[in-house]
Structures are given as structure tokens and as C-alpha cells.
Coordinates of C-alpha atoms in Angstrom, one line a residue:
M28 CA 92.7 139.1 166.3
P29 CA 92.7 136.8 163.0
P30 CA 90.6 137.3 160.2
V31 CA 88.4 134.8 159.7
N32 CA 85.3 133.8 157.1
I33 CA 81.9 132.5 158.4
D34 CA 79.3 130.9 156.6
S35 CA 75.8 132.8 157.1
S36 CA 73.6 129.5 155.4
D37 CA 70.7 128.3 156.9
D38 CA 72.5 124.9 157.7
A39 CA 75.1 127.0 160.6
K40 CA 74.8 124.8 163.2
P41 CA 73.5 126.8 166.1
V42 CA 75.2 126.7 169.4
D43 CA 73.8 125.6 172.9
N44 CA 73.1 128.5 175.2
G45 CA 74.0 126.8 178.3
K46 CA 77.7 126.0 176.6
A47 CA 78.1 129.3 175.1
E48 CA 77.2 131.4 178.3
K49 CA 80.0 128.5 180.2
C50 CA 82.5 129.5 177.1
I51 CA 82.0 133.5 177.1
T52 CA 82.9 133.6 180.9
T53 CA 86.4 132.0 180.3
A54 CA 88.9 134.4 181.4
M55 CA 92.4 134.7 179.6
K56 CA 95.7 135.6 181.2
G57 CA 98.8 136.6 180.0
L58 CA 97.4 138.7 176.9
E59 CA 100.3 140.3 174.9
T60 CA 101.0 144.3 175.1
I61 CA 98.4 146.1 172.6
E62 CA 99.9 149.5 173.8
P63 CA 102.0 150.4 170.3
L64 CA 98.5 149.9 168.5
V65 CA 97.4 152.6 169.8
C66 CA 100.6 155.0 170.0
S67 CA 101.2 158.2 167.9
V68 CA 103.4 157.5 164.2
E69 CA 104.8 159.8 162.1
E70 CA 102.7 160.2 158.8
T71 CA 104.5 159.1 155.4
P72 CA 103.2 161.6 152.8
E73 CA 105.4 160.1 149.9
P74 CA 104.7 156.9 148.3
I75 CA 107.4 154.3 149.6
S76 CA 108.2 150.8 148.0
T77 CA 107.1 147.8 150.2
E78 CA 108.8 144.0 150.2
V79 CA 106.7 141.8 148.6
Q80 CA 106.7 138.0 149.8
G81 CA 104.7 135.4 147.3
S82 CA 102.7 136.6 144.8
I83 CA 99.9 139.4 144.3
P84 CA 97.3 138.2 141.6
S85 CA 98.0 140.5 138.5
W86 CA 94.1 141.5 138.4
V87 CA 94.3 142.8 141.7
K88 CA 94.6 147.1 141.0
G89 CA 94.0 149.7 143.3
N90 CA 94.0 151.5 146.1
L91 CA 92.9 149.7 149.6
L92 CA 92.2 153.2 151.4
R93 CA 93.0 153.3 155.7
N94 CA 91.2 155.7 158.0
G95 CA 92.0 155.4 161.7
P96 CA 93.9 157.6 164.9
G97 CA 97.3 157.8 164.7
K98 CA 98.0 161.0 167.1
F99 CA 97.3 161.0 170.9
E100 CA 98.9 163.7 172.2
F101 CA 100.1 167.2 171.5
G102 CA 102.8 168.7 173.4
N103 CA 101.8 167.8 177.4
T104 CA 98.2 167.5 176.6
H105 CA 96.7 164.1 175.3
Y106 CA 93.8 162.0 174.7
N107 CA 91.7 159.9 176.7
H108 CA 90.0 157.8 173.9
W109 CA 91.0 155.7 171.4
F110 CA 88.6 157.2 169.6
D111 CA 89.7 160.5 169.7
G112 CA 93.1 160.5 168.1
M113 CA 94.1 162.2 164.9
A114 CA 92.7 161.0 161.8
L115 CA 95.7 159.6 159.8
L116 CA 94.7 158.7 156.0
H117 CA 96.1 155.3 154.5
K118 CA 96.9 154.6 151.2
F119 CA 97.8 150.7 149.5
T120 CA 98.5 151.2 145.7
I121 CA 98.7 147.3 144.3
A122 CA 99.4 147.2 140.8
E123 CA 101.3 144.5 138.6
G124 CA 102.0 142.5 141.9
Q125 CA 104.1 145.2 143.6
V126 CA 102.5 147.4 146.5
T127 CA 103.4 151.2 147.7
Y128 CA 102.6 152.9 150.6
M129 CA 101.8 156.4 151.9
S130 CA 100.1 158.2 155.1
R131 CA 99.0 161.8 155.6
F132 CA 97.0 163.3 158.9
L133 CA 93.8 164.8 158.0
N134 CA 94.1 168.4 157.3
S135 CA 91.2 169.0 159.9
E136 CA 90.6 172.5 161.9
A137 CA 91.0 170.4 164.8
Y138 CA 94.3 169.1 163.4
R139 CA 95.5 172.7 163.0
K140 CA 94.3 174.2 166.0
N141 CA 95.7 171.5 168.2
S142 CA 99.4 171.6 166.0
E143 CA 99.4 175.5 166.0
R144 CA 99.2 175.7 170.1
D145 CA 100.9 171.8 170.5
R146 CA 98.2 171.5 173.0
I147 CA 94.3 169.8 172.4
M148 CA 92.3 172.9 171.5
M149 CA 89.1 171.0 170.2
S150 CA 87.1 168.5 172.7
E151 CA 86.5 165.0 171.2
F152 CA 84.5 162.1 172.2
G153 CA 86.5 161.3 175.6
T154 CA 88.7 164.1 175.8
L155 CA 87.4 167.7 177.3
A156 CA 90.3 170.6 175.8
L157 CA 90.9 172.3 179.1
P158 CA 90.7 176.6 178.6
D159 CA 93.5 177.9 177.0
P160 CA 96.0 178.9 179.9
C161 CA 97.0 182.0 177.9
K162 CA 93.6 183.5 178.9
N163 CA 93.1 185.2 182.4
I164 CA 91.4 183.2 185.0
F165 CA 88.4 185.2 184.5
Q166 CA 88.5 184.0 181.0
R167 CA 89.4 180.5 181.2
F168 CA 86.3 180.9 183.8
L169 CA 83.5 182.3 181.2
S170 CA 85.0 180.2 178.4
R171 CA 83.0 176.8 180.6
F172 CA 79.9 178.4 179.3
E173 CA 80.6 178.4 175.9
M174 CA 78.9 175.7 173.4
M175 CA 81.5 173.0 172.5
D176 CA 82.5 173.2 169.0
S177 CA 81.9 169.9 167.4
T178 CA 84.6 168.3 165.9
D179 CA 86.2 168.0 162.5
N180 CA 88.6 165.0 162.9
A181 CA 87.0 162.5 160.8
S182 CA 88.9 159.1 161.8
V183 CA 86.3 156.7 161.3
S184 CA 86.3 155.5 157.6
F185 CA 86.3 156.2 153.7
V186 CA 82.9 156.5 152.0
K187 CA 81.2 158.0 148.7
Y188 CA 78.9 160.4 147.7
K189 CA 78.0 161.0 144.4
G190 CA 81.8 159.5 142.8
D191 CA 83.9 161.4 145.3
Y192 CA 85.9 159.8 148.2
Y193 CA 85.3 161.5 151.8
V194 CA 86.1 160.8 155.1
S195 CA 83.6 160.3 157.9
T196 CA 82.9 160.5 162.0
E197 CA 79.7 160.9 163.8
T198 CA 79.7 164.8 163.7
N199 CA 78.0 167.1 160.9
F200 CA 81.3 167.4 159.5
M201 CA 82.9 165.3 156.5
H202 CA 86.4 166.3 154.4
R203 CA 86.1 165.7 150.6
V204 CA 89.6 163.8 149.8
N205 CA 91.6 163.0 146.9
P206 CA 92.3 159.3 147.2
E207 CA 95.6 159.5 144.7
N208 CA 97.3 161.5 147.2
L209 CA 95.5 161.9 150.6
E210 CA 95.1 165.2 150.1
T211 CA 92.0 167.1 152.2
L212 CA 90.0 169.1 149.8
D213 CA 86.6 170.4 151.2
K214 CA 84.9 170.5 154.5
V215 CA 81.3 169.7 154.2
D216 CA 78.6 170.4 156.7
W217 CA 75.4 168.0 156.8
S218 CA 73.6 170.9 158.7
K219 CA 73.9 173.4 155.3
F220 CA 71.8 170.9 153.3
I221 CA 69.5 169.3 155.8
A222 CA 68.3 169.4 159.0
V223 CA 70.5 166.9 161.1
N224 CA 73.6 167.1 163.7
G225 CA 75.6 164.9 162.2
A226 CA 75.7 161.2 160.3
T227 CA 77.1 158.1 160.4
A228 CA 80.4 157.0 158.8
H229 CA 78.6 153.8 157.4
P230 CA 75.8 154.7 154.9
H231 CA 74.8 152.6 152.4
Y232 CA 74.2 152.4 148.8
D233 CA 71.8 151.4 146.1
P234 CA 73.4 150.1 142.9
D235 CA 72.2 153.1 140.8
G236 CA 74.9 154.7 143.5
T237 CA 71.8 156.3 145.8
T238 CA 73.5 156.6 149.2
Y239 CA 71.0 156.3 152.4
N240 CA 72.6 157.3 155.5
M241 CA 71.1 158.3 159.8
G242 CA 71.5 161.2 161.3
N243 CA 70.1 163.0 164.7
S244 CA 68.5 166.2 165.2
Y245 CA 68.2 167.9 168.3
G246 CA 65.5 170.8 169.1
S247 CA 63.8 172.2 172.0
K248 CA 61.7 169.3 172.5
G249 CA 64.7 167.0 171.9
A250 CA 66.3 164.4 169.9
L251 CA 65.0 162.8 166.1
Y252 CA 66.2 159.8 164.3
N253 CA 66.5 160.9 160.8
I254 CA 66.7 158.5 157.7
I255 CA 68.9 160.0 154.9
R256 CA 68.6 160.0 151.5
V257 CA 71.6 161.9 149.3
P258 CA 70.9 161.1 145.2
P259 CA 73.7 159.7 143.0
E260 CA 74.2 162.6 140.6
K261 CA 76.1 166.0 140.5
S262 CA 75.0 169.1 139.3
D263 CA 78.6 170.3 138.2
S264 CA 82.2 169.5 140.1
K265 CA 81.5 171.7 142.9
D266 CA 78.4 169.5 144.3
T267 CA 78.5 168.0 147.1
L268 CA 75.5 166.8 149.4
Q269 CA 73.5 169.1 147.1
G270 CA 69.6 167.1 147.0
A271 CA 70.0 165.0 150.3
K272 CA 66.7 164.6 151.7
V273 CA 65.2 163.7 155.1
L274 CA 63.3 160.7 154.3
C275 CA 61.5 160.6 157.4
S276 CA 62.2 160.8 161.4
I277 CA 61.4 158.6 164.1
V278 CA 61.1 159.8 167.5
P279 CA 63.2 158.1 170.3
A280 CA 61.3 156.1 173.3
K281 CA 62.9 159.1 175.3
K282 CA 63.4 162.5 173.7
S283 CA 65.9 163.2 176.4
H284 CA 67.6 160.2 176.2
P285 CA 68.2 158.6 172.8
S286 CA 70.1 156.0 171.5
Y287 CA 74.0 155.9 170.5
Y288 CA 74.2 154.3 167.0
H289 CA 77.0 153.9 165.1
S290 CA 75.5 152.1 161.9
F291 CA 72.3 150.7 160.4
A292 CA 71.3 147.9 158.2
M293 CA 69.3 148.0 154.6
S294 CA 67.4 145.3 152.8
E295 CA 66.2 145.6 149.0
N296 CA 63.3 148.0 150.3
Y297 CA 63.9 149.1 154.1
V298 CA 66.2 150.9 156.1
V299 CA 66.6 149.1 159.6
F300 CA 67.2 151.2 162.6
I301 CA 68.3 149.7 165.8
E302 CA 67.0 151.6 168.7
Q303 CA 69.7 149.9 171.0
P304 CA 70.1 150.4 175.4
I305 CA 73.5 152.6 175.1
K306 CA 71.7 155.6 175.5
M307 CA 72.8 159.5 175.9
D308 CA 71.9 161.6 178.5
L309 CA 71.3 165.2 176.4
M310 CA 71.3 167.3 179.5
K311 CA 74.3 165.6 180.6
I312 CA 76.1 166.3 176.8
V313 CA 74.6 169.6 177.1
T314 CA 76.7 170.6 180.3
A315 CA 79.5 168.7 179.8
K316 CA 81.9 171.2 179.2
L317 CA 80.5 173.2 182.1
R318 CA 81.2 170.1 184.4
G319 CA 84.5 169.8 183.1
K320 CA 83.4 166.5 181.6
A321 CA 83.9 164.7 178.1
L322 CA 80.7 164.1 176.0
S323 CA 81.6 160.6 176.7
D324 CA 80.3 161.3 180.3
G325 CA 76.7 161.3 178.6
V326 CA 77.1 157.6 177.1
Y327 CA 75.5 155.2 179.3
W328 CA 74.3 151.6 179.2
D329 CA 70.7 151.2 179.9
P330 CA 70.4 146.9 180.1
K331 CA 66.6 147.3 181.5
Q332 CA 65.7 148.4 177.9
E333 CA 64.8 146.2 174.9
T334 CA 66.4 147.0 171.6
V335 CA 63.7 148.2 168.9
F336 CA 64.6 147.3 165.3
H337 CA 62.4 150.3 163.2
L338 CA 61.7 149.4 159.7
V339 CA 61.3 152.5 157.1
D340 CA 60.6 151.8 153.5
K341 CA 62.9 153.2 151.2
R342 CA 60.8 154.7 148.6
T343 CA 57.8 156.4 150.4
G344 CA 59.9 157.0 153.9
E345 CA 56.7 155.4 155.5
V346 CA 57.6 154.0 158.8
S347 CA 56.4 150.7 159.6
P348 CA 53.8 150.6 163.0
V349 CA 55.3 147.2 163.7
K350 CA 57.9 147.4 165.8
Y351 CA 60.2 144.4 166.4
H352 CA 61.7 144.2 170.1
T353 CA 64.4 141.9 171.6
K354 CA 66.4 141.8 174.7
G355 CA 68.7 144.7 175.1
I356 CA 72.0 143.9 172.5
A357 CA 74.8 146.4 171.7
T358 CA 75.6 146.7 167.8
F359 CA 78.4 148.4 166.4
H360 CA 78.5 146.9 162.7
Q361 CA 75.8 145.1 160.7
I362 CA 76.5 142.3 158.3
N363 CA 73.6 142.4 155.7
A364 CA 69.9 142.4 155.5
F365 CA 67.6 140.7 152.9
E366 CA 64.2 139.9 152.0
E367 CA 63.4 136.4 151.5
D368 CA 59.8 134.4 151.8
G369 CA 57.9 137.2 153.7
F370 CA 60.6 137.7 156.1
L371 CA 63.5 140.2 156.8
I372 CA 66.8 138.9 158.0
V373 CA 68.9 140.7 159.4
D374 CA 72.2 139.8 160.4
L375 CA 74.6 141.9 163.0
C376 CA 77.5 141.6 165.2
C377 CA 75.9 142.3 169.0
A378 CA 77.3 141.9 172.5
D379 CA 74.9 141.3 175.3
D380 CA 76.5 144.3 177.3
G381 CA 76.8 148.3 175.9
G382 CA 79.1 149.5 178.0
A383 CA 82.2 148.6 176.5
I384 CA 82.2 151.8 174.6
N385 CA 83.9 153.3 178.0
N386 CA 86.3 151.0 178.1
Y387 CA 88.1 151.6 175.4
L388 CA 90.2 154.3 177.1
I389 CA 93.7 155.2 176.2
Q390 CA 95.0 153.9 179.6
N391 CA 93.6 150.5 179.6
L392 CA 94.6 150.0 175.9
R393 CA 98.5 150.8 177.1
K394 CA 98.1 148.3 180.2
S395 CA 100.3 145.4 180.1
G396 CA 100.4 142.3 182.4
E397 CA 97.8 141.2 184.8
A398 CA 95.9 145.1 184.7
L399 CA 95.6 144.0 180.6
D400 CA 94.0 141.2 181.3
E401 CA 91.5 142.6 183.4
V402 CA 90.4 144.7 181.1
Y403 CA 89.9 142.5 178.5
N404 CA 88.2 139.9 180.4
T405 CA 85.4 142.9 181.5
I406 CA 84.8 143.6 177.9
S407 CA 81.5 141.9 176.5
R408 CA 81.9 140.0 173.6
S409 CA 80.2 140.2 169.8
F410 CA 78.9 137.7 168.2
P411 CA 76.9 137.5 164.7
R412 CA 73.6 136.5 165.3
R413 CA 70.4 136.5 162.8
F414 CA 66.9 137.8 163.4
V415 CA 64.4 137.2 161.3
L416 CA 61.3 139.6 161.0
P417 CA 57.9 138.6 159.6
L418 CA 56.8 141.4 157.2
Q419 CA 53.1 139.9 155.8
L420 CA 51.2 140.7 159.4
T421 CA 47.7 140.8 159.0
G422 CA 44.3 141.0 161.7
E423 CA 44.4 137.3 161.0
T424 CA 48.3 136.5 162.3
P425 CA 48.3 134.4 165.3
T426 CA 49.4 135.7 168.9
D427 CA 51.9 134.0 171.3
Q428 CA 53.2 131.4 168.2
N429 CA 56.4 131.2 166.4
L430 CA 56.4 132.9 162.9
N431 CA 59.3 132.0 161.4
T432 CA 58.7 129.0 159.1
R433 CA 62.4 129.5 157.8
P434 CA 63.4 125.4 157.6
S435 CA 66.5 125.0 159.6
S436 CA 66.3 128.5 161.1
T437 CA 66.2 128.4 165.1
A438 CA 65.8 132.1 165.5
T439 CA 61.8 132.9 166.6
C440 CA 59.5 135.9 166.8
V441 CA 56.6 136.2 168.2
Q442 CA 53.5 138.7 167.9
I443 CA 52.4 140.3 170.9
N444 CA 49.6 142.5 169.7
K445 CA 49.1 144.2 166.3
D446 CA 52.0 146.6 166.7
K447 CA 54.7 144.6 168.7
V448 CA 56.7 141.1 167.7
F449 CA 59.0 139.4 170.2
C450 CA 62.2 138.1 168.4
Q451 CA 65.1 136.0 169.4
H452 CA 68.6 135.2 167.6
E453 CA 70.0 132.4 166.2
D454 CA 73.6 132.5 166.4
L455 CA 75.7 132.9 163.0
H456 CA 78.6 130.7 164.2
G457 CA 79.9 127.6 166.2
D458 CA 81.2 127.1 169.5
D459 CA 84.9 127.7 168.5
L460 CA 84.0 131.6 168.1
Y461 CA 83.8 131.5 172.2
E462 CA 87.2 130.3 172.3
Y463 CA 88.6 133.2 169.7
G464 CA 86.5 136.2 171.5
G465 CA 84.0 136.7 169.1
L466 CA 84.1 138.8 166.0
E467 CA 83.6 142.5 164.8
F468 CA 84.5 145.0 161.9
P469 CA 82.1 142.4 159.6
Q470 CA 82.5 142.9 155.7
I471 CA 80.8 140.9 152.9
N472 CA 81.6 140.8 148.6
Y473 CA 79.3 144.0 149.3
G474 CA 78.5 145.2 145.4
K475 CA 77.1 142.1 144.7
Y476 CA 75.5 140.7 147.9
N477 CA 74.5 143.7 149.9
T478 CA 70.7 143.5 150.1
R479 CA 70.5 140.0 148.6
Q480 CA 71.1 136.4 150.3
Y481 CA 74.3 135.6 150.7
R482 CA 76.6 132.8 152.4
Y483 CA 79.9 134.2 153.3
F484 CA 81.3 137.4 155.7
Y485 CA 84.6 138.6 157.0
G486 CA 86.0 139.6 160.6
C487 CA 88.3 140.4 162.6
G488 CA 88.3 137.7 165.5
F489 CA 87.9 134.6 165.2
R490 CA 88.0 131.3 163.3
H491 CA 86.1 129.0 161.0
L492 CA 88.5 130.0 157.9
V493 CA 91.0 132.0 159.6
W494 CA 94.8 133.3 158.8
N495 CA 96.4 133.4 162.1
Q496 CA 99.8 134.2 163.6
K497 CA 100.7 135.0 167.0
G498 CA 101.5 138.5 168.2
F499 CA 100.1 139.8 164.9
F500 CA 96.7 141.9 164.4
P501 CA 95.1 142.0 161.6
S502 CA 92.9 144.7 160.6
E503 CA 89.2 145.3 159.0
P504 CA 89.4 142.8 156.1
V505 CA 88.1 143.9 153.0
F506 CA 87.1 141.8 150.1
V507 CA 88.0 142.6 146.4
P508 CA 86.1 140.3 143.9
S509 CA 87.9 138.7 140.7
P510 CA 87.2 140.1 137.4
D511 CA 85.0 137.4 136.4
A512 CA 83.9 135.8 139.7
V513 CA 81.0 133.6 139.5
E514 CA 80.8 132.6 143.0
E515 CA 80.3 134.5 145.8
D516 CA 83.9 134.1 147.3
E517 CA 86.0 134.6 144.3
G518 CA 88.4 136.8 144.9
V519 CA 90.9 138.3 147.7
I520 CA 91.2 139.5 151.3
L521 CA 93.2 142.3 152.0
S522 CA 94.2 143.4 155.6
V523 CA 96.6 145.6 157.4
V524 CA 98.4 143.6 160.1
L525 CA 100.2 145.1 162.6
T526 CA 102.8 143.8 165.0
P527 CA 103.2 145.3 168.8
S528 CA 106.1 142.9 169.2
Q529 CA 108.0 144.6 166.6
D530 CA 109.7 148.0 165.2
K531 CA 108.1 148.4 162.0
G532 CA 106.8 145.3 161.5
T533 CA 103.8 145.6 159.7
F534 CA 102.5 144.3 155.7
L535 CA 99.5 144.2 154.2
L536 CA 98.4 140.5 154.1
V537 CA 96.7 139.2 150.7
L538 CA 94.4 135.7 151.4
D539 CA 92.6 133.7 149.0
A540 CA 88.9 134.6 149.5
K541 CA 87.9 130.6 149.1
T542 CA 90.3 129.1 150.9
F543 CA 92.4 131.9 153.4
E544 CA 95.6 130.5 151.9
E545 CA 97.8 133.2 152.4
L546 CA 98.9 134.6 148.7
A547 CA 101.2 137.1 149.7
R548 CA 102.2 140.2 152.4
A549 CA 103.9 143.5 151.2
N550 CA 106.3 144.1 154.3
V551 CA 106.3 148.1 155.1
P552 CA 109.1 149.8 157.0
V553 CA 107.0 152.0 159.1
N554 CA 104.9 152.1 162.4
M555 CA 101.1 152.1 162.2
A556 CA 98.5 152.5 164.8
Y557 CA 95.6 150.5 164.7
G558 CA 92.6 151.9 162.5
F559 CA 89.3 151.4 161.9
H560 CA 87.7 151.4 158.6
G561 CA 88.3 151.9 155.0
A562 CA 87.1 150.7 151.3
F563 CA 89.3 149.3 148.3
N564 CA 89.2 151.7 145.3
A565 CA 89.7 149.6 142.1
T566 CA 91.6 151.1 139.0
P567 CA 91.6 149.7 135.3

């Protein structure tokens, strides 16, 4: 999976849909095993030096922070799903052209309990913790009727609230961490501040530090989607989420089967929630432990449902009565959203089938040969796409005709009635992306171009400007702007590259963001598992 830089401008050439379908179904054969990418590794709690090949620009100063699973078993018990592994926090410190590396397991309650008993004690998304064998048979039977504890294994990303770094997952728990030594500090519970049962690991930020997020709440009448706003100021040094507010709540199409979502989009004036056909059967989830099933058993793809874009005014919390529909798509990560000439442009990575969330079982990812080929070829690919949503609808707006007047844009948006617009996307890629299997983990020059018109985004996958070496697996690319940048792509791309065929073959890759020329790599003499998300913390 090479990191890639893609041009998102309106001049990008659209792809012929007939050809796209043909390319998507092309089967891959002889894939290299990736088992080492999903195996347990040791932490490196003290900084170690790396061997730098090439030259890292002197202006690159700071810490690349990464998060992801790093331990997949305790004793004779093992996790079933890639998302379940214990959070391992990584830090690459870059200064004066040199790089040091360290990592520490998150000191979560889940990690401590599992370590103390050397068995899985807390359930995760795809793994149900079995009853304690030290209990008698009657006690083990009764434990099936106890509520499943919410995990605090925050293995998805590093996020910021009020200037502090946290590691987050999608439950109600986060952990504040020290970005200098990766020490676990405070465990923070969203539900102590606002009425939500969790929040995403992908908040958005306004320039003044105000943070927006989303989280569900569950009551006797079903679920609600909640837009959250957290102020930028601290009242004192111990302040965490004080002042957080639910900006508004959105009622699911079916309260007992709300949509799963991993992230959301945000423009200058709107929060954009995408209600997709990846559904959660709340009855199955509530009864999972009783039935001896993991939480993932209650998550499913409903291909009969459309996807709906909900718009929320960031300042007033007003939910637009107009709903923007499209065919059923599945999205984990949005790229950017911005307003221009009366339209809201939403760019995202999405697939036409949302069943993939249950394909990332450890047993699947550790397969090899034809078995691995079969797993890969049955997973729906994610591609970058653009949706154009008209904002200025009135009683005089015509129906049954394309309202998109943007030049060079092939996306369509047709008003069906006063409260419904049906949208069809345009592709933000060329034919070559099908050969490489799509794109995920998108990143942009966030500090300067989030919520604004932009041209470039970076992701793991798959061509245009590409750095690619056979047998190497780059992680999420992180854009770091140069201090005196004038143009959008002036800076470097940082990506942690894993080599499953080599023992201790990990390195930090540094690319020129404009040309994708390799500037340097810092070889790290440790093994790492493939992680999810992170952030760059610049230092003076």
C-alpha cells in the first residue's frame, strides 16, 4: 500500500463507470502474507536512536505520535478482530535531522486487568471475554446476565482537547497522555460531562481551538446521534471536558437500528453527519453477552437503505430540514468539506459495500497464499469521491433537474421534493487507482485547508504521485507544512513503513510532499504492528 498524493481540483478527470466496474472486479493473486503486521510486539519504553539514511530538512522538529493495536493475546486467550488489540502508543522525535523512537502500552483498565490475570478479562468489539474460570459453574452462569463493561482500550488515534493530547476509541472513555514520555495520565469519561455513551476518535477543530465531535446516546426509546462542541479554554490545569455541550440531536431513521459511523465532515458553517447503511441492531448488542456473542455480531450492512447527509449549523445547532440522499455507501473517513458558490462540497473515501468491517478478523489477516487472496478479493474497495450539495433551495427551486452548476463537475444533485435532494458523486481519481485497490486513511494540510477549497490529499493506497516499494507497507501519511510555506503542498509527508518479510524492518519515511521524492528514512530496530491514526506535535 503506497502512500499517494491526489489532486482534488475540479480539473481531475472523471472515470467511466463501466470501466470502473470492470477494474474493481479484477482479482489479485499471490499476495504476500501480512501476518507480522497483526502480531503482538514488545514496547520500547525508553527512547532509542535510529539510523537515518538521507537528509531530513532541519525545519522538521517535533513528535510524530501514532496509535494502534500492539498486543493480540493474553495467556491462552486471543482477540478475534484487528480492532481489539491493546493500544500501543508510539513516538518518533525528530530534531536536527535525527530521529529517536519509543513506545508504551496504554495503561488502561483493560490492559491492567488482562495483564494481572494473563487472560482477556474485558470484551472488545470483536471478542467476548469468557467467564472467569476461577468462579464456580453457577457464578459463571450468572455472569452471562451482567451488563458488558465498556472498554477503555483507546487504540484508534491521538486527539486534542483544550491543548492536551488524548488517546481515543469510540466508547465513552479517553485517556489524557503526556506526549513527551507517553505516560498515561487521566481516564476521562464523556458521560460525566454530557449525555452521550461514546464519541468518535476523529474530532474536528476550528481555528480558535473549539472542537466538534459526535457521539450516540441510548435510552428506553432508542438511540440519538449527538453533535458535540467542546470550548477551547481551560478553567484550570485539571480541566478536561468541562463546558462540553450537546449542540443538537438527530433522530435515526430507525431508533432501534442506528447507523454506525467512524467520523464525520465539517465545513466552515456546517457539521455534516453521514447516516449510512452500516447498522447496529441494539437488541443484539444489548443481549450479546447473554447469547455468548461479541458486540460485532450486532453490526450489519443493509444494502436496501440509502445513505443520508444531515447538515447542522455549527453556531445555532439547527438541523437542516433538507436531507441529501445517495445510494447506499460505506464511509470510514472523510477528506474535507467546504462551501463555495452556494454549494457544500463533501469529499470522502467510500465503498459500495459496508460488510468489510466484519472481514478484518485476525484469522483472516493472518492467512497466506490462496486463502489471503480470497479474503482480499472479497473486501469492497474504498475510493475518493465528491458529493455536491446545493444549499440555496427555495420554493422556486426546480425539481427533477441537475442543480449542480459547478464548471467541470460531473456530480449531480436533483431536488425530489422540498425536503429531499438525491445526489450522485463524481470520482476524485483516475483509472490507475483501480489497479491499486483504492485509497484510505486520507490526510490534508489540515491547519490551513480544512473547511476551505483545497487541491491535494494524501492517503494509503494507491497512485497518482506515489512512493512504492514491493513488500513495504506504509501507514497513514501525515502532512507537515514547512514553516514559511506559501503553496498548499509545501512540506513533507511522514509515514511509518512496515516490512513483514523482514525482522525489525520498520522505518520512518520522509517524503517531499510536492514531488514525493524520498528525502530520508529512519530505520528503527524494532518490530511494530500496523497502526491506525496519529498526529504531529510540532516543537519550537
